[in-house]
mmCIF file of C-alpha atoms in Angstrom:
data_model
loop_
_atom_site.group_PDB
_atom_site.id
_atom_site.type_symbol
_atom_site.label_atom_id
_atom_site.label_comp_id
_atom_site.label_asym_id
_atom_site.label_seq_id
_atom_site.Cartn_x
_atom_site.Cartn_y
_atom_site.Cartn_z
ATOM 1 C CA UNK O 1 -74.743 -0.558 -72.335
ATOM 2 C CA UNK O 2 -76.606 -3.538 -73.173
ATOM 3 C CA UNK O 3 -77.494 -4.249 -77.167
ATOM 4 C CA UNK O 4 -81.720 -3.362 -75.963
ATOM 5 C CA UNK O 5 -80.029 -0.408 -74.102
ATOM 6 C CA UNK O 6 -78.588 1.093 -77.384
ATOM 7 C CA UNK O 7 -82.037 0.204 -79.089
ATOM 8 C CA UNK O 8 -84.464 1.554 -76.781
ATOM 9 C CA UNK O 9 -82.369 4.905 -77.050
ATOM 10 C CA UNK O 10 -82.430 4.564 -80.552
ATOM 11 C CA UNK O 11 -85.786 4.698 -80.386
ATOM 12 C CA UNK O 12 -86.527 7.570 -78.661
ATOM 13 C CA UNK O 13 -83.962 9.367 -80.646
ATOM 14 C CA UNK O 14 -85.810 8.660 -83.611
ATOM 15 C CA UNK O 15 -89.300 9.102 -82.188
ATOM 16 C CA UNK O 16 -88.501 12.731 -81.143
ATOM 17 C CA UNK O 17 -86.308 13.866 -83.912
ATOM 18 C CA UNK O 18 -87.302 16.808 -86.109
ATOM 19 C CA UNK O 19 -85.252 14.910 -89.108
ATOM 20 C CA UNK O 20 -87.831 13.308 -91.075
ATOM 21 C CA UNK O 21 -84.855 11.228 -93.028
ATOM 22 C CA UNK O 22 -84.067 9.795 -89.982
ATOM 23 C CA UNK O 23 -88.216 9.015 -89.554
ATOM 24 C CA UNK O 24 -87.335 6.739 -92.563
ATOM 25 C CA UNK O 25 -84.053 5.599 -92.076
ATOM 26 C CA UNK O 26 -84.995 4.138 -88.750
ATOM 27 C CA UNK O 27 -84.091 0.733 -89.000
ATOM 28 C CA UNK O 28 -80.529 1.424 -90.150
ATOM 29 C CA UNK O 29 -80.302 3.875 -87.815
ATOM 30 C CA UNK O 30 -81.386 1.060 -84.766
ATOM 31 C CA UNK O 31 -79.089 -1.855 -86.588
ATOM 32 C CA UNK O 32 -76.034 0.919 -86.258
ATOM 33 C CA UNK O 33 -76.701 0.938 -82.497
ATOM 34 C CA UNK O 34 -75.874 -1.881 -82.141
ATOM 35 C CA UNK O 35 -73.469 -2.864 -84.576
ATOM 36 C CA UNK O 36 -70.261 -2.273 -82.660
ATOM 37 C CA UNK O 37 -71.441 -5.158 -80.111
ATOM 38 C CA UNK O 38 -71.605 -7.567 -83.682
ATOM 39 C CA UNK O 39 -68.061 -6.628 -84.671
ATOM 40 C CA UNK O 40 -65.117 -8.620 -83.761
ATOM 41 C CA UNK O 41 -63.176 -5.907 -82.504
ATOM 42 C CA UNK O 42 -65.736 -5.590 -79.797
ATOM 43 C CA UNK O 43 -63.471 -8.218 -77.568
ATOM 44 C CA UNK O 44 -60.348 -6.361 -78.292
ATOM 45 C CA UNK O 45 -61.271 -2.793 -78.655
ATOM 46 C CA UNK O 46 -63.006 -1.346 -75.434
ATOM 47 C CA UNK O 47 -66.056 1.117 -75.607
ATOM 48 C CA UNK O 48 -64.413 4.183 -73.465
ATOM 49 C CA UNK O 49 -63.701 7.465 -74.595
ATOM 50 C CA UNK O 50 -60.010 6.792 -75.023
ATOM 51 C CA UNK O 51 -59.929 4.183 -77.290
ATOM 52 C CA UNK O 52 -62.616 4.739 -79.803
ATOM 53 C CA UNK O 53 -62.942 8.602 -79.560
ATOM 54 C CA UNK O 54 -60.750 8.970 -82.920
ATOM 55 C CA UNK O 55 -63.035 6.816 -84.775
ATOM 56 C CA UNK O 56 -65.992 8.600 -83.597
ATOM 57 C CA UNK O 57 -64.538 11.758 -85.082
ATOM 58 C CA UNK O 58 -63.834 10.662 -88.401
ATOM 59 C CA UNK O 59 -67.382 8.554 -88.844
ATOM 60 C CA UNK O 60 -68.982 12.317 -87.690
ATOM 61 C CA UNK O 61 -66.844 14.099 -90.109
ATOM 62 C CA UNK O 62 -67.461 11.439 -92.399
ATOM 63 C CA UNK O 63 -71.334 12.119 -91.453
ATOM 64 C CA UNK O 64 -71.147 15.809 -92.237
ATOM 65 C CA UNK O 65 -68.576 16.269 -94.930
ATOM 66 C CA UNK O 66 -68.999 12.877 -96.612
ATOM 67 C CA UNK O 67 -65.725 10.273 -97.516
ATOM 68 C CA UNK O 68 -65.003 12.917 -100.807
ATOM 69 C CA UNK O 69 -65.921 15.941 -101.904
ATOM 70 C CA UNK O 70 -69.281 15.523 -103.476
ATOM 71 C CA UNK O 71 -73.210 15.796 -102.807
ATOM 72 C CA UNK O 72 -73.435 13.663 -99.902
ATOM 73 C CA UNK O 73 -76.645 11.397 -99.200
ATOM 74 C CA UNK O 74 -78.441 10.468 -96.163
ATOM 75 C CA UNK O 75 -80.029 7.222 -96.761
ATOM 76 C CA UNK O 76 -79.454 3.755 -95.056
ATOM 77 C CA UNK O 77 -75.612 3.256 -94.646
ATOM 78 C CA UNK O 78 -75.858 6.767 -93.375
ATOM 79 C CA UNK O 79 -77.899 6.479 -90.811
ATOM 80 C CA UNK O 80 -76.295 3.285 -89.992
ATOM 81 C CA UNK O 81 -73.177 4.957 -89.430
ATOM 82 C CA UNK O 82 -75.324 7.860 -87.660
ATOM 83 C CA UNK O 83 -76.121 4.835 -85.279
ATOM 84 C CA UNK O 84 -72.963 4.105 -84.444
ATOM 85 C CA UNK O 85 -71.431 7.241 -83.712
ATOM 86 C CA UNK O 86 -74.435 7.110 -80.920
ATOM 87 C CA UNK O 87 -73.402 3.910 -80.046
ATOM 88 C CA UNK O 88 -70.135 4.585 -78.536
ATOM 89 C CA UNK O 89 -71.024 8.416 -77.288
ATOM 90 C CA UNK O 90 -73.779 6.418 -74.989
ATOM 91 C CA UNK O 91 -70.971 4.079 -73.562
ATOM 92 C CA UNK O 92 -68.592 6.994 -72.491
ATOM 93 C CA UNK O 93 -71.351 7.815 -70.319
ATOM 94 C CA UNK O 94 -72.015 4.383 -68.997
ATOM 95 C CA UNK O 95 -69.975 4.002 -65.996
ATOM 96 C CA UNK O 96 -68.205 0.548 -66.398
ATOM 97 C CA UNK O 97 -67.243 2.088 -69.765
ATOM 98 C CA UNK O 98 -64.386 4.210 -67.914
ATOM 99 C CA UNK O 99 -61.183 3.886 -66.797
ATOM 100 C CA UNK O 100 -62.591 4.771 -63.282
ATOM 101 C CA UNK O 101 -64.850 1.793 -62.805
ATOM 102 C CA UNK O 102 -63.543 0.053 -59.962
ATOM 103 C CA UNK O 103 -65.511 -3.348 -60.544
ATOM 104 C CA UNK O 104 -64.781 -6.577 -62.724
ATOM 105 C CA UNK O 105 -66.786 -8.112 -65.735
ATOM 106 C CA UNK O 106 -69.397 -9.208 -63.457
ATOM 107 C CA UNK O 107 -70.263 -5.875 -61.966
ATOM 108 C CA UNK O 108 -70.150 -4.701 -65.298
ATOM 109 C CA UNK O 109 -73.086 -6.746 -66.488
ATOM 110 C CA UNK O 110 -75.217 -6.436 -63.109
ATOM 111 C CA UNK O 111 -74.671 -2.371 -63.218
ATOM 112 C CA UNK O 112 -75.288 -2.471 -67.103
ATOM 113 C CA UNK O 113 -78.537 -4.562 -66.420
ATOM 114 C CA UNK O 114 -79.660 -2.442 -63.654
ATOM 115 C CA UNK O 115 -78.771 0.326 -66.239
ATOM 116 C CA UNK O 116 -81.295 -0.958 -68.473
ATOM 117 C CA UNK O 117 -84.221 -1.675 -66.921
ATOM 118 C CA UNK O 118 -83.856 2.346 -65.655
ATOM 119 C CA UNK O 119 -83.330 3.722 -68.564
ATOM 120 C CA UNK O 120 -86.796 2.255 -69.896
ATOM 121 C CA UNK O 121 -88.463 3.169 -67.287
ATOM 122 C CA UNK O 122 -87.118 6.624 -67.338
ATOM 123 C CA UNK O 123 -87.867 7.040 -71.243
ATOM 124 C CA UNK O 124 -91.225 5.392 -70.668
ATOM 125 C CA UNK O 125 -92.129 7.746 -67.955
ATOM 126 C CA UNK O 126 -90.820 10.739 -69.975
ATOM 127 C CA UNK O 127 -88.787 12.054 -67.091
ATOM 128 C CA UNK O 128 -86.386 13.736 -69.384
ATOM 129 C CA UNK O 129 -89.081 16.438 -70.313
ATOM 130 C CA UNK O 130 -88.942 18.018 -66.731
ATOM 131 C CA UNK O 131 -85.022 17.831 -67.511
ATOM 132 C CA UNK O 132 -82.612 20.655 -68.608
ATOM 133 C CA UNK O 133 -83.032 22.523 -71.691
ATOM 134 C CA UNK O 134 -79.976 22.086 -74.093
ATOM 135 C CA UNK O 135 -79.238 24.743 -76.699
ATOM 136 C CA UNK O 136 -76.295 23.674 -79.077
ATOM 137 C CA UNK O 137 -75.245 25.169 -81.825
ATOM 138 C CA UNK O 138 -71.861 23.936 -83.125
ATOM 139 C CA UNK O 139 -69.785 26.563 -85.577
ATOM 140 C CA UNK O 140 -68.472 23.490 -86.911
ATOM 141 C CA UNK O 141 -67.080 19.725 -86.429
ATOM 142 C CA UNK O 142 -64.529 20.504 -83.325
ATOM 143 C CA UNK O 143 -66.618 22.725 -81.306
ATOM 144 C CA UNK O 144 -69.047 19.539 -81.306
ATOM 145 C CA UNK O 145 -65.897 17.499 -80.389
ATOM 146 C CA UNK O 146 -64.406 20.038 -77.947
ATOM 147 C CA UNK O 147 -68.193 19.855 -76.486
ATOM 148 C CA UNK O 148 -68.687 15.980 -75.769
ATOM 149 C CA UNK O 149 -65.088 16.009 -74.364
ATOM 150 C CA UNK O 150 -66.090 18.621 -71.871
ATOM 151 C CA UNK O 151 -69.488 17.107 -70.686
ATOM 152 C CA UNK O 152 -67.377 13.594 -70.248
ATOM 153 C CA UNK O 153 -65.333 15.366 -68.164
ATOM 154 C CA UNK O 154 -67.760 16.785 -66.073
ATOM 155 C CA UNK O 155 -69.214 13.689 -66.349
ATOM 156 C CA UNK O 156 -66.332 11.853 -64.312
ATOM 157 C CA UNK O 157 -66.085 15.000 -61.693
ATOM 158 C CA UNK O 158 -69.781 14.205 -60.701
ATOM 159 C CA UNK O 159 -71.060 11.539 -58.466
ATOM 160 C CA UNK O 160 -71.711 8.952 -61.051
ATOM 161 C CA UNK O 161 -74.942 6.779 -60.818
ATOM 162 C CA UNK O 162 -77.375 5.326 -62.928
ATOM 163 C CA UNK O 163 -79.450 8.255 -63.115
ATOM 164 C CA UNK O 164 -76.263 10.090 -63.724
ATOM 165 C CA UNK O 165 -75.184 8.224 -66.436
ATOM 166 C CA UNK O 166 -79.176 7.969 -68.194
ATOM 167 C CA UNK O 167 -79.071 11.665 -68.120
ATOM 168 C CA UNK O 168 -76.034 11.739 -69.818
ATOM 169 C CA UNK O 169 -76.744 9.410 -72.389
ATOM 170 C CA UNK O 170 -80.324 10.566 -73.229
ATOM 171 C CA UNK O 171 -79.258 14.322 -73.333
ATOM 172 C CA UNK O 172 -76.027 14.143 -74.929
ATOM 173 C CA UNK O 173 -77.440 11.881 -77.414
ATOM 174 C CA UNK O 174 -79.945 13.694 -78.651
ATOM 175 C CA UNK O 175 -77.824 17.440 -78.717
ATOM 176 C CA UNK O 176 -75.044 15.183 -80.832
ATOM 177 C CA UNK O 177 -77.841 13.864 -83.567
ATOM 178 C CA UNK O 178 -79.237 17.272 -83.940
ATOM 179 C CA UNK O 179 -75.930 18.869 -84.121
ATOM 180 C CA UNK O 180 -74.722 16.434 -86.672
ATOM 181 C CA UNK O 181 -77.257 17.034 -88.759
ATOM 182 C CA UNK O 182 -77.589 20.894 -88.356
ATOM 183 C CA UNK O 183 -73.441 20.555 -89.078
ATOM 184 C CA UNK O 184 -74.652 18.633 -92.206
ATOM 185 C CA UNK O 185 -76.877 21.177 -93.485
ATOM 186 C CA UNK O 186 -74.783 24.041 -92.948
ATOM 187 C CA UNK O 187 -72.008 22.593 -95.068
ATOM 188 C CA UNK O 188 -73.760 20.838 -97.561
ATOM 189 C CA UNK O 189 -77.042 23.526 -98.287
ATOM 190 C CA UNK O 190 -75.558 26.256 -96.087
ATOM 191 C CA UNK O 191 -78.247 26.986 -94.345
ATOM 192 C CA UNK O 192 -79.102 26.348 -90.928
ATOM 193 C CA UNK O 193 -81.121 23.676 -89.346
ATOM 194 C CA UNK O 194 -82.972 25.193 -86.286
ATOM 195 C CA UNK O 195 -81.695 23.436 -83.609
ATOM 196 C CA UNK O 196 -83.295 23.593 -79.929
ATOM 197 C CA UNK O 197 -83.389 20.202 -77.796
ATOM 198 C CA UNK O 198 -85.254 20.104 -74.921
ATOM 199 C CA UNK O 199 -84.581 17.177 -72.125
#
């Protein structure tokens, strides 16, 4: 996805979250998604599930458990990181971002272009409200995993389009920064976060 893709998702993730640190975090949370674009690795290290699926994991682990054991806090870097992780979920969903995408570089920025101007226009219009209803609630860490590993791979046994892929990204999105922080609050104030998404 394009860097105003990843920011205009952002957006609305922030906009309809019920995680009022994430209200004030926002910023860091829209610099983190882009910030894989901005690193170097970016021309070496391709966005697909394959590649950068382990470092997903440990920045979400990382997100719920914290780098030590210890009161963990959500504040900027967090939610930096928080962006991130939402970063690269949002590409596995973007068609040119797997291994199946049968065009070059140039087809890659014309669908990814096309790709944007859609997915404003489908956030704007607030199509995703007349959308399925997603219930998730993760026991811990690798049911999460287990659970974005599965929808990819539904994902690639589905016609994949535009709208495909916006549905994806929007809905998956949204279940993964709920889940991540209901995953957060169980461990670190064991007590639930209620956690109903609707899309």
């Amino acid at each position: 996805m394009r860097k105003k893709s990843h920011i205009l998702l952002a957006r609305y993730i922030a906009k309809n979250t019920e995680d009022e640190e994430l209200k004030k975090h926002r910023l860091s949370f829209y610099i983190g998604s882009i910030l894989p674009d901005c690193k170097p690795s970016f021309v070496y290290k391709k966005h697909e599930i394959n590649g950068t699926f382990p470092d997903v994991k440990k920045m979400v682990n990382q997100l719920i458990f914290g780098k030590q054991q210890g009161k963990l806090t959500r504040k900027r870097r967090y939610y930096m990181n928080l962006g991130q992780v939402t970063h690269y979920v949002a590409d596995y969903f973007t068609y040119p971002h797997n291994k199946i995408y049968p065009g070059n570089l140039k087809d890659h920025c014309s669908y990814e272009e096309q790709l944007k101007r859609s997915l404003k226009n489908y956030i704007m219009s607030r199509n995703m409200e007349a959308g399925e209803k997603v219930q998730a609630d993760f026991s811990d860490a690798e049911a999460l995993y287990e659970y974005i590993l599965e929808r990819h791979k539904q994902y690639l046994g589905r016609k994949i389009n535009i709208e495909t892929d916006i549905r994806n990204i929007v809905a998956t999105n949204r279940m993964l920064v709920e889940a991540i922080a209901d995953l957060f609050y169980k461990t670190q104030h064991k007590e639930k976060m209620p956690l109903a998404v609707e899309y």
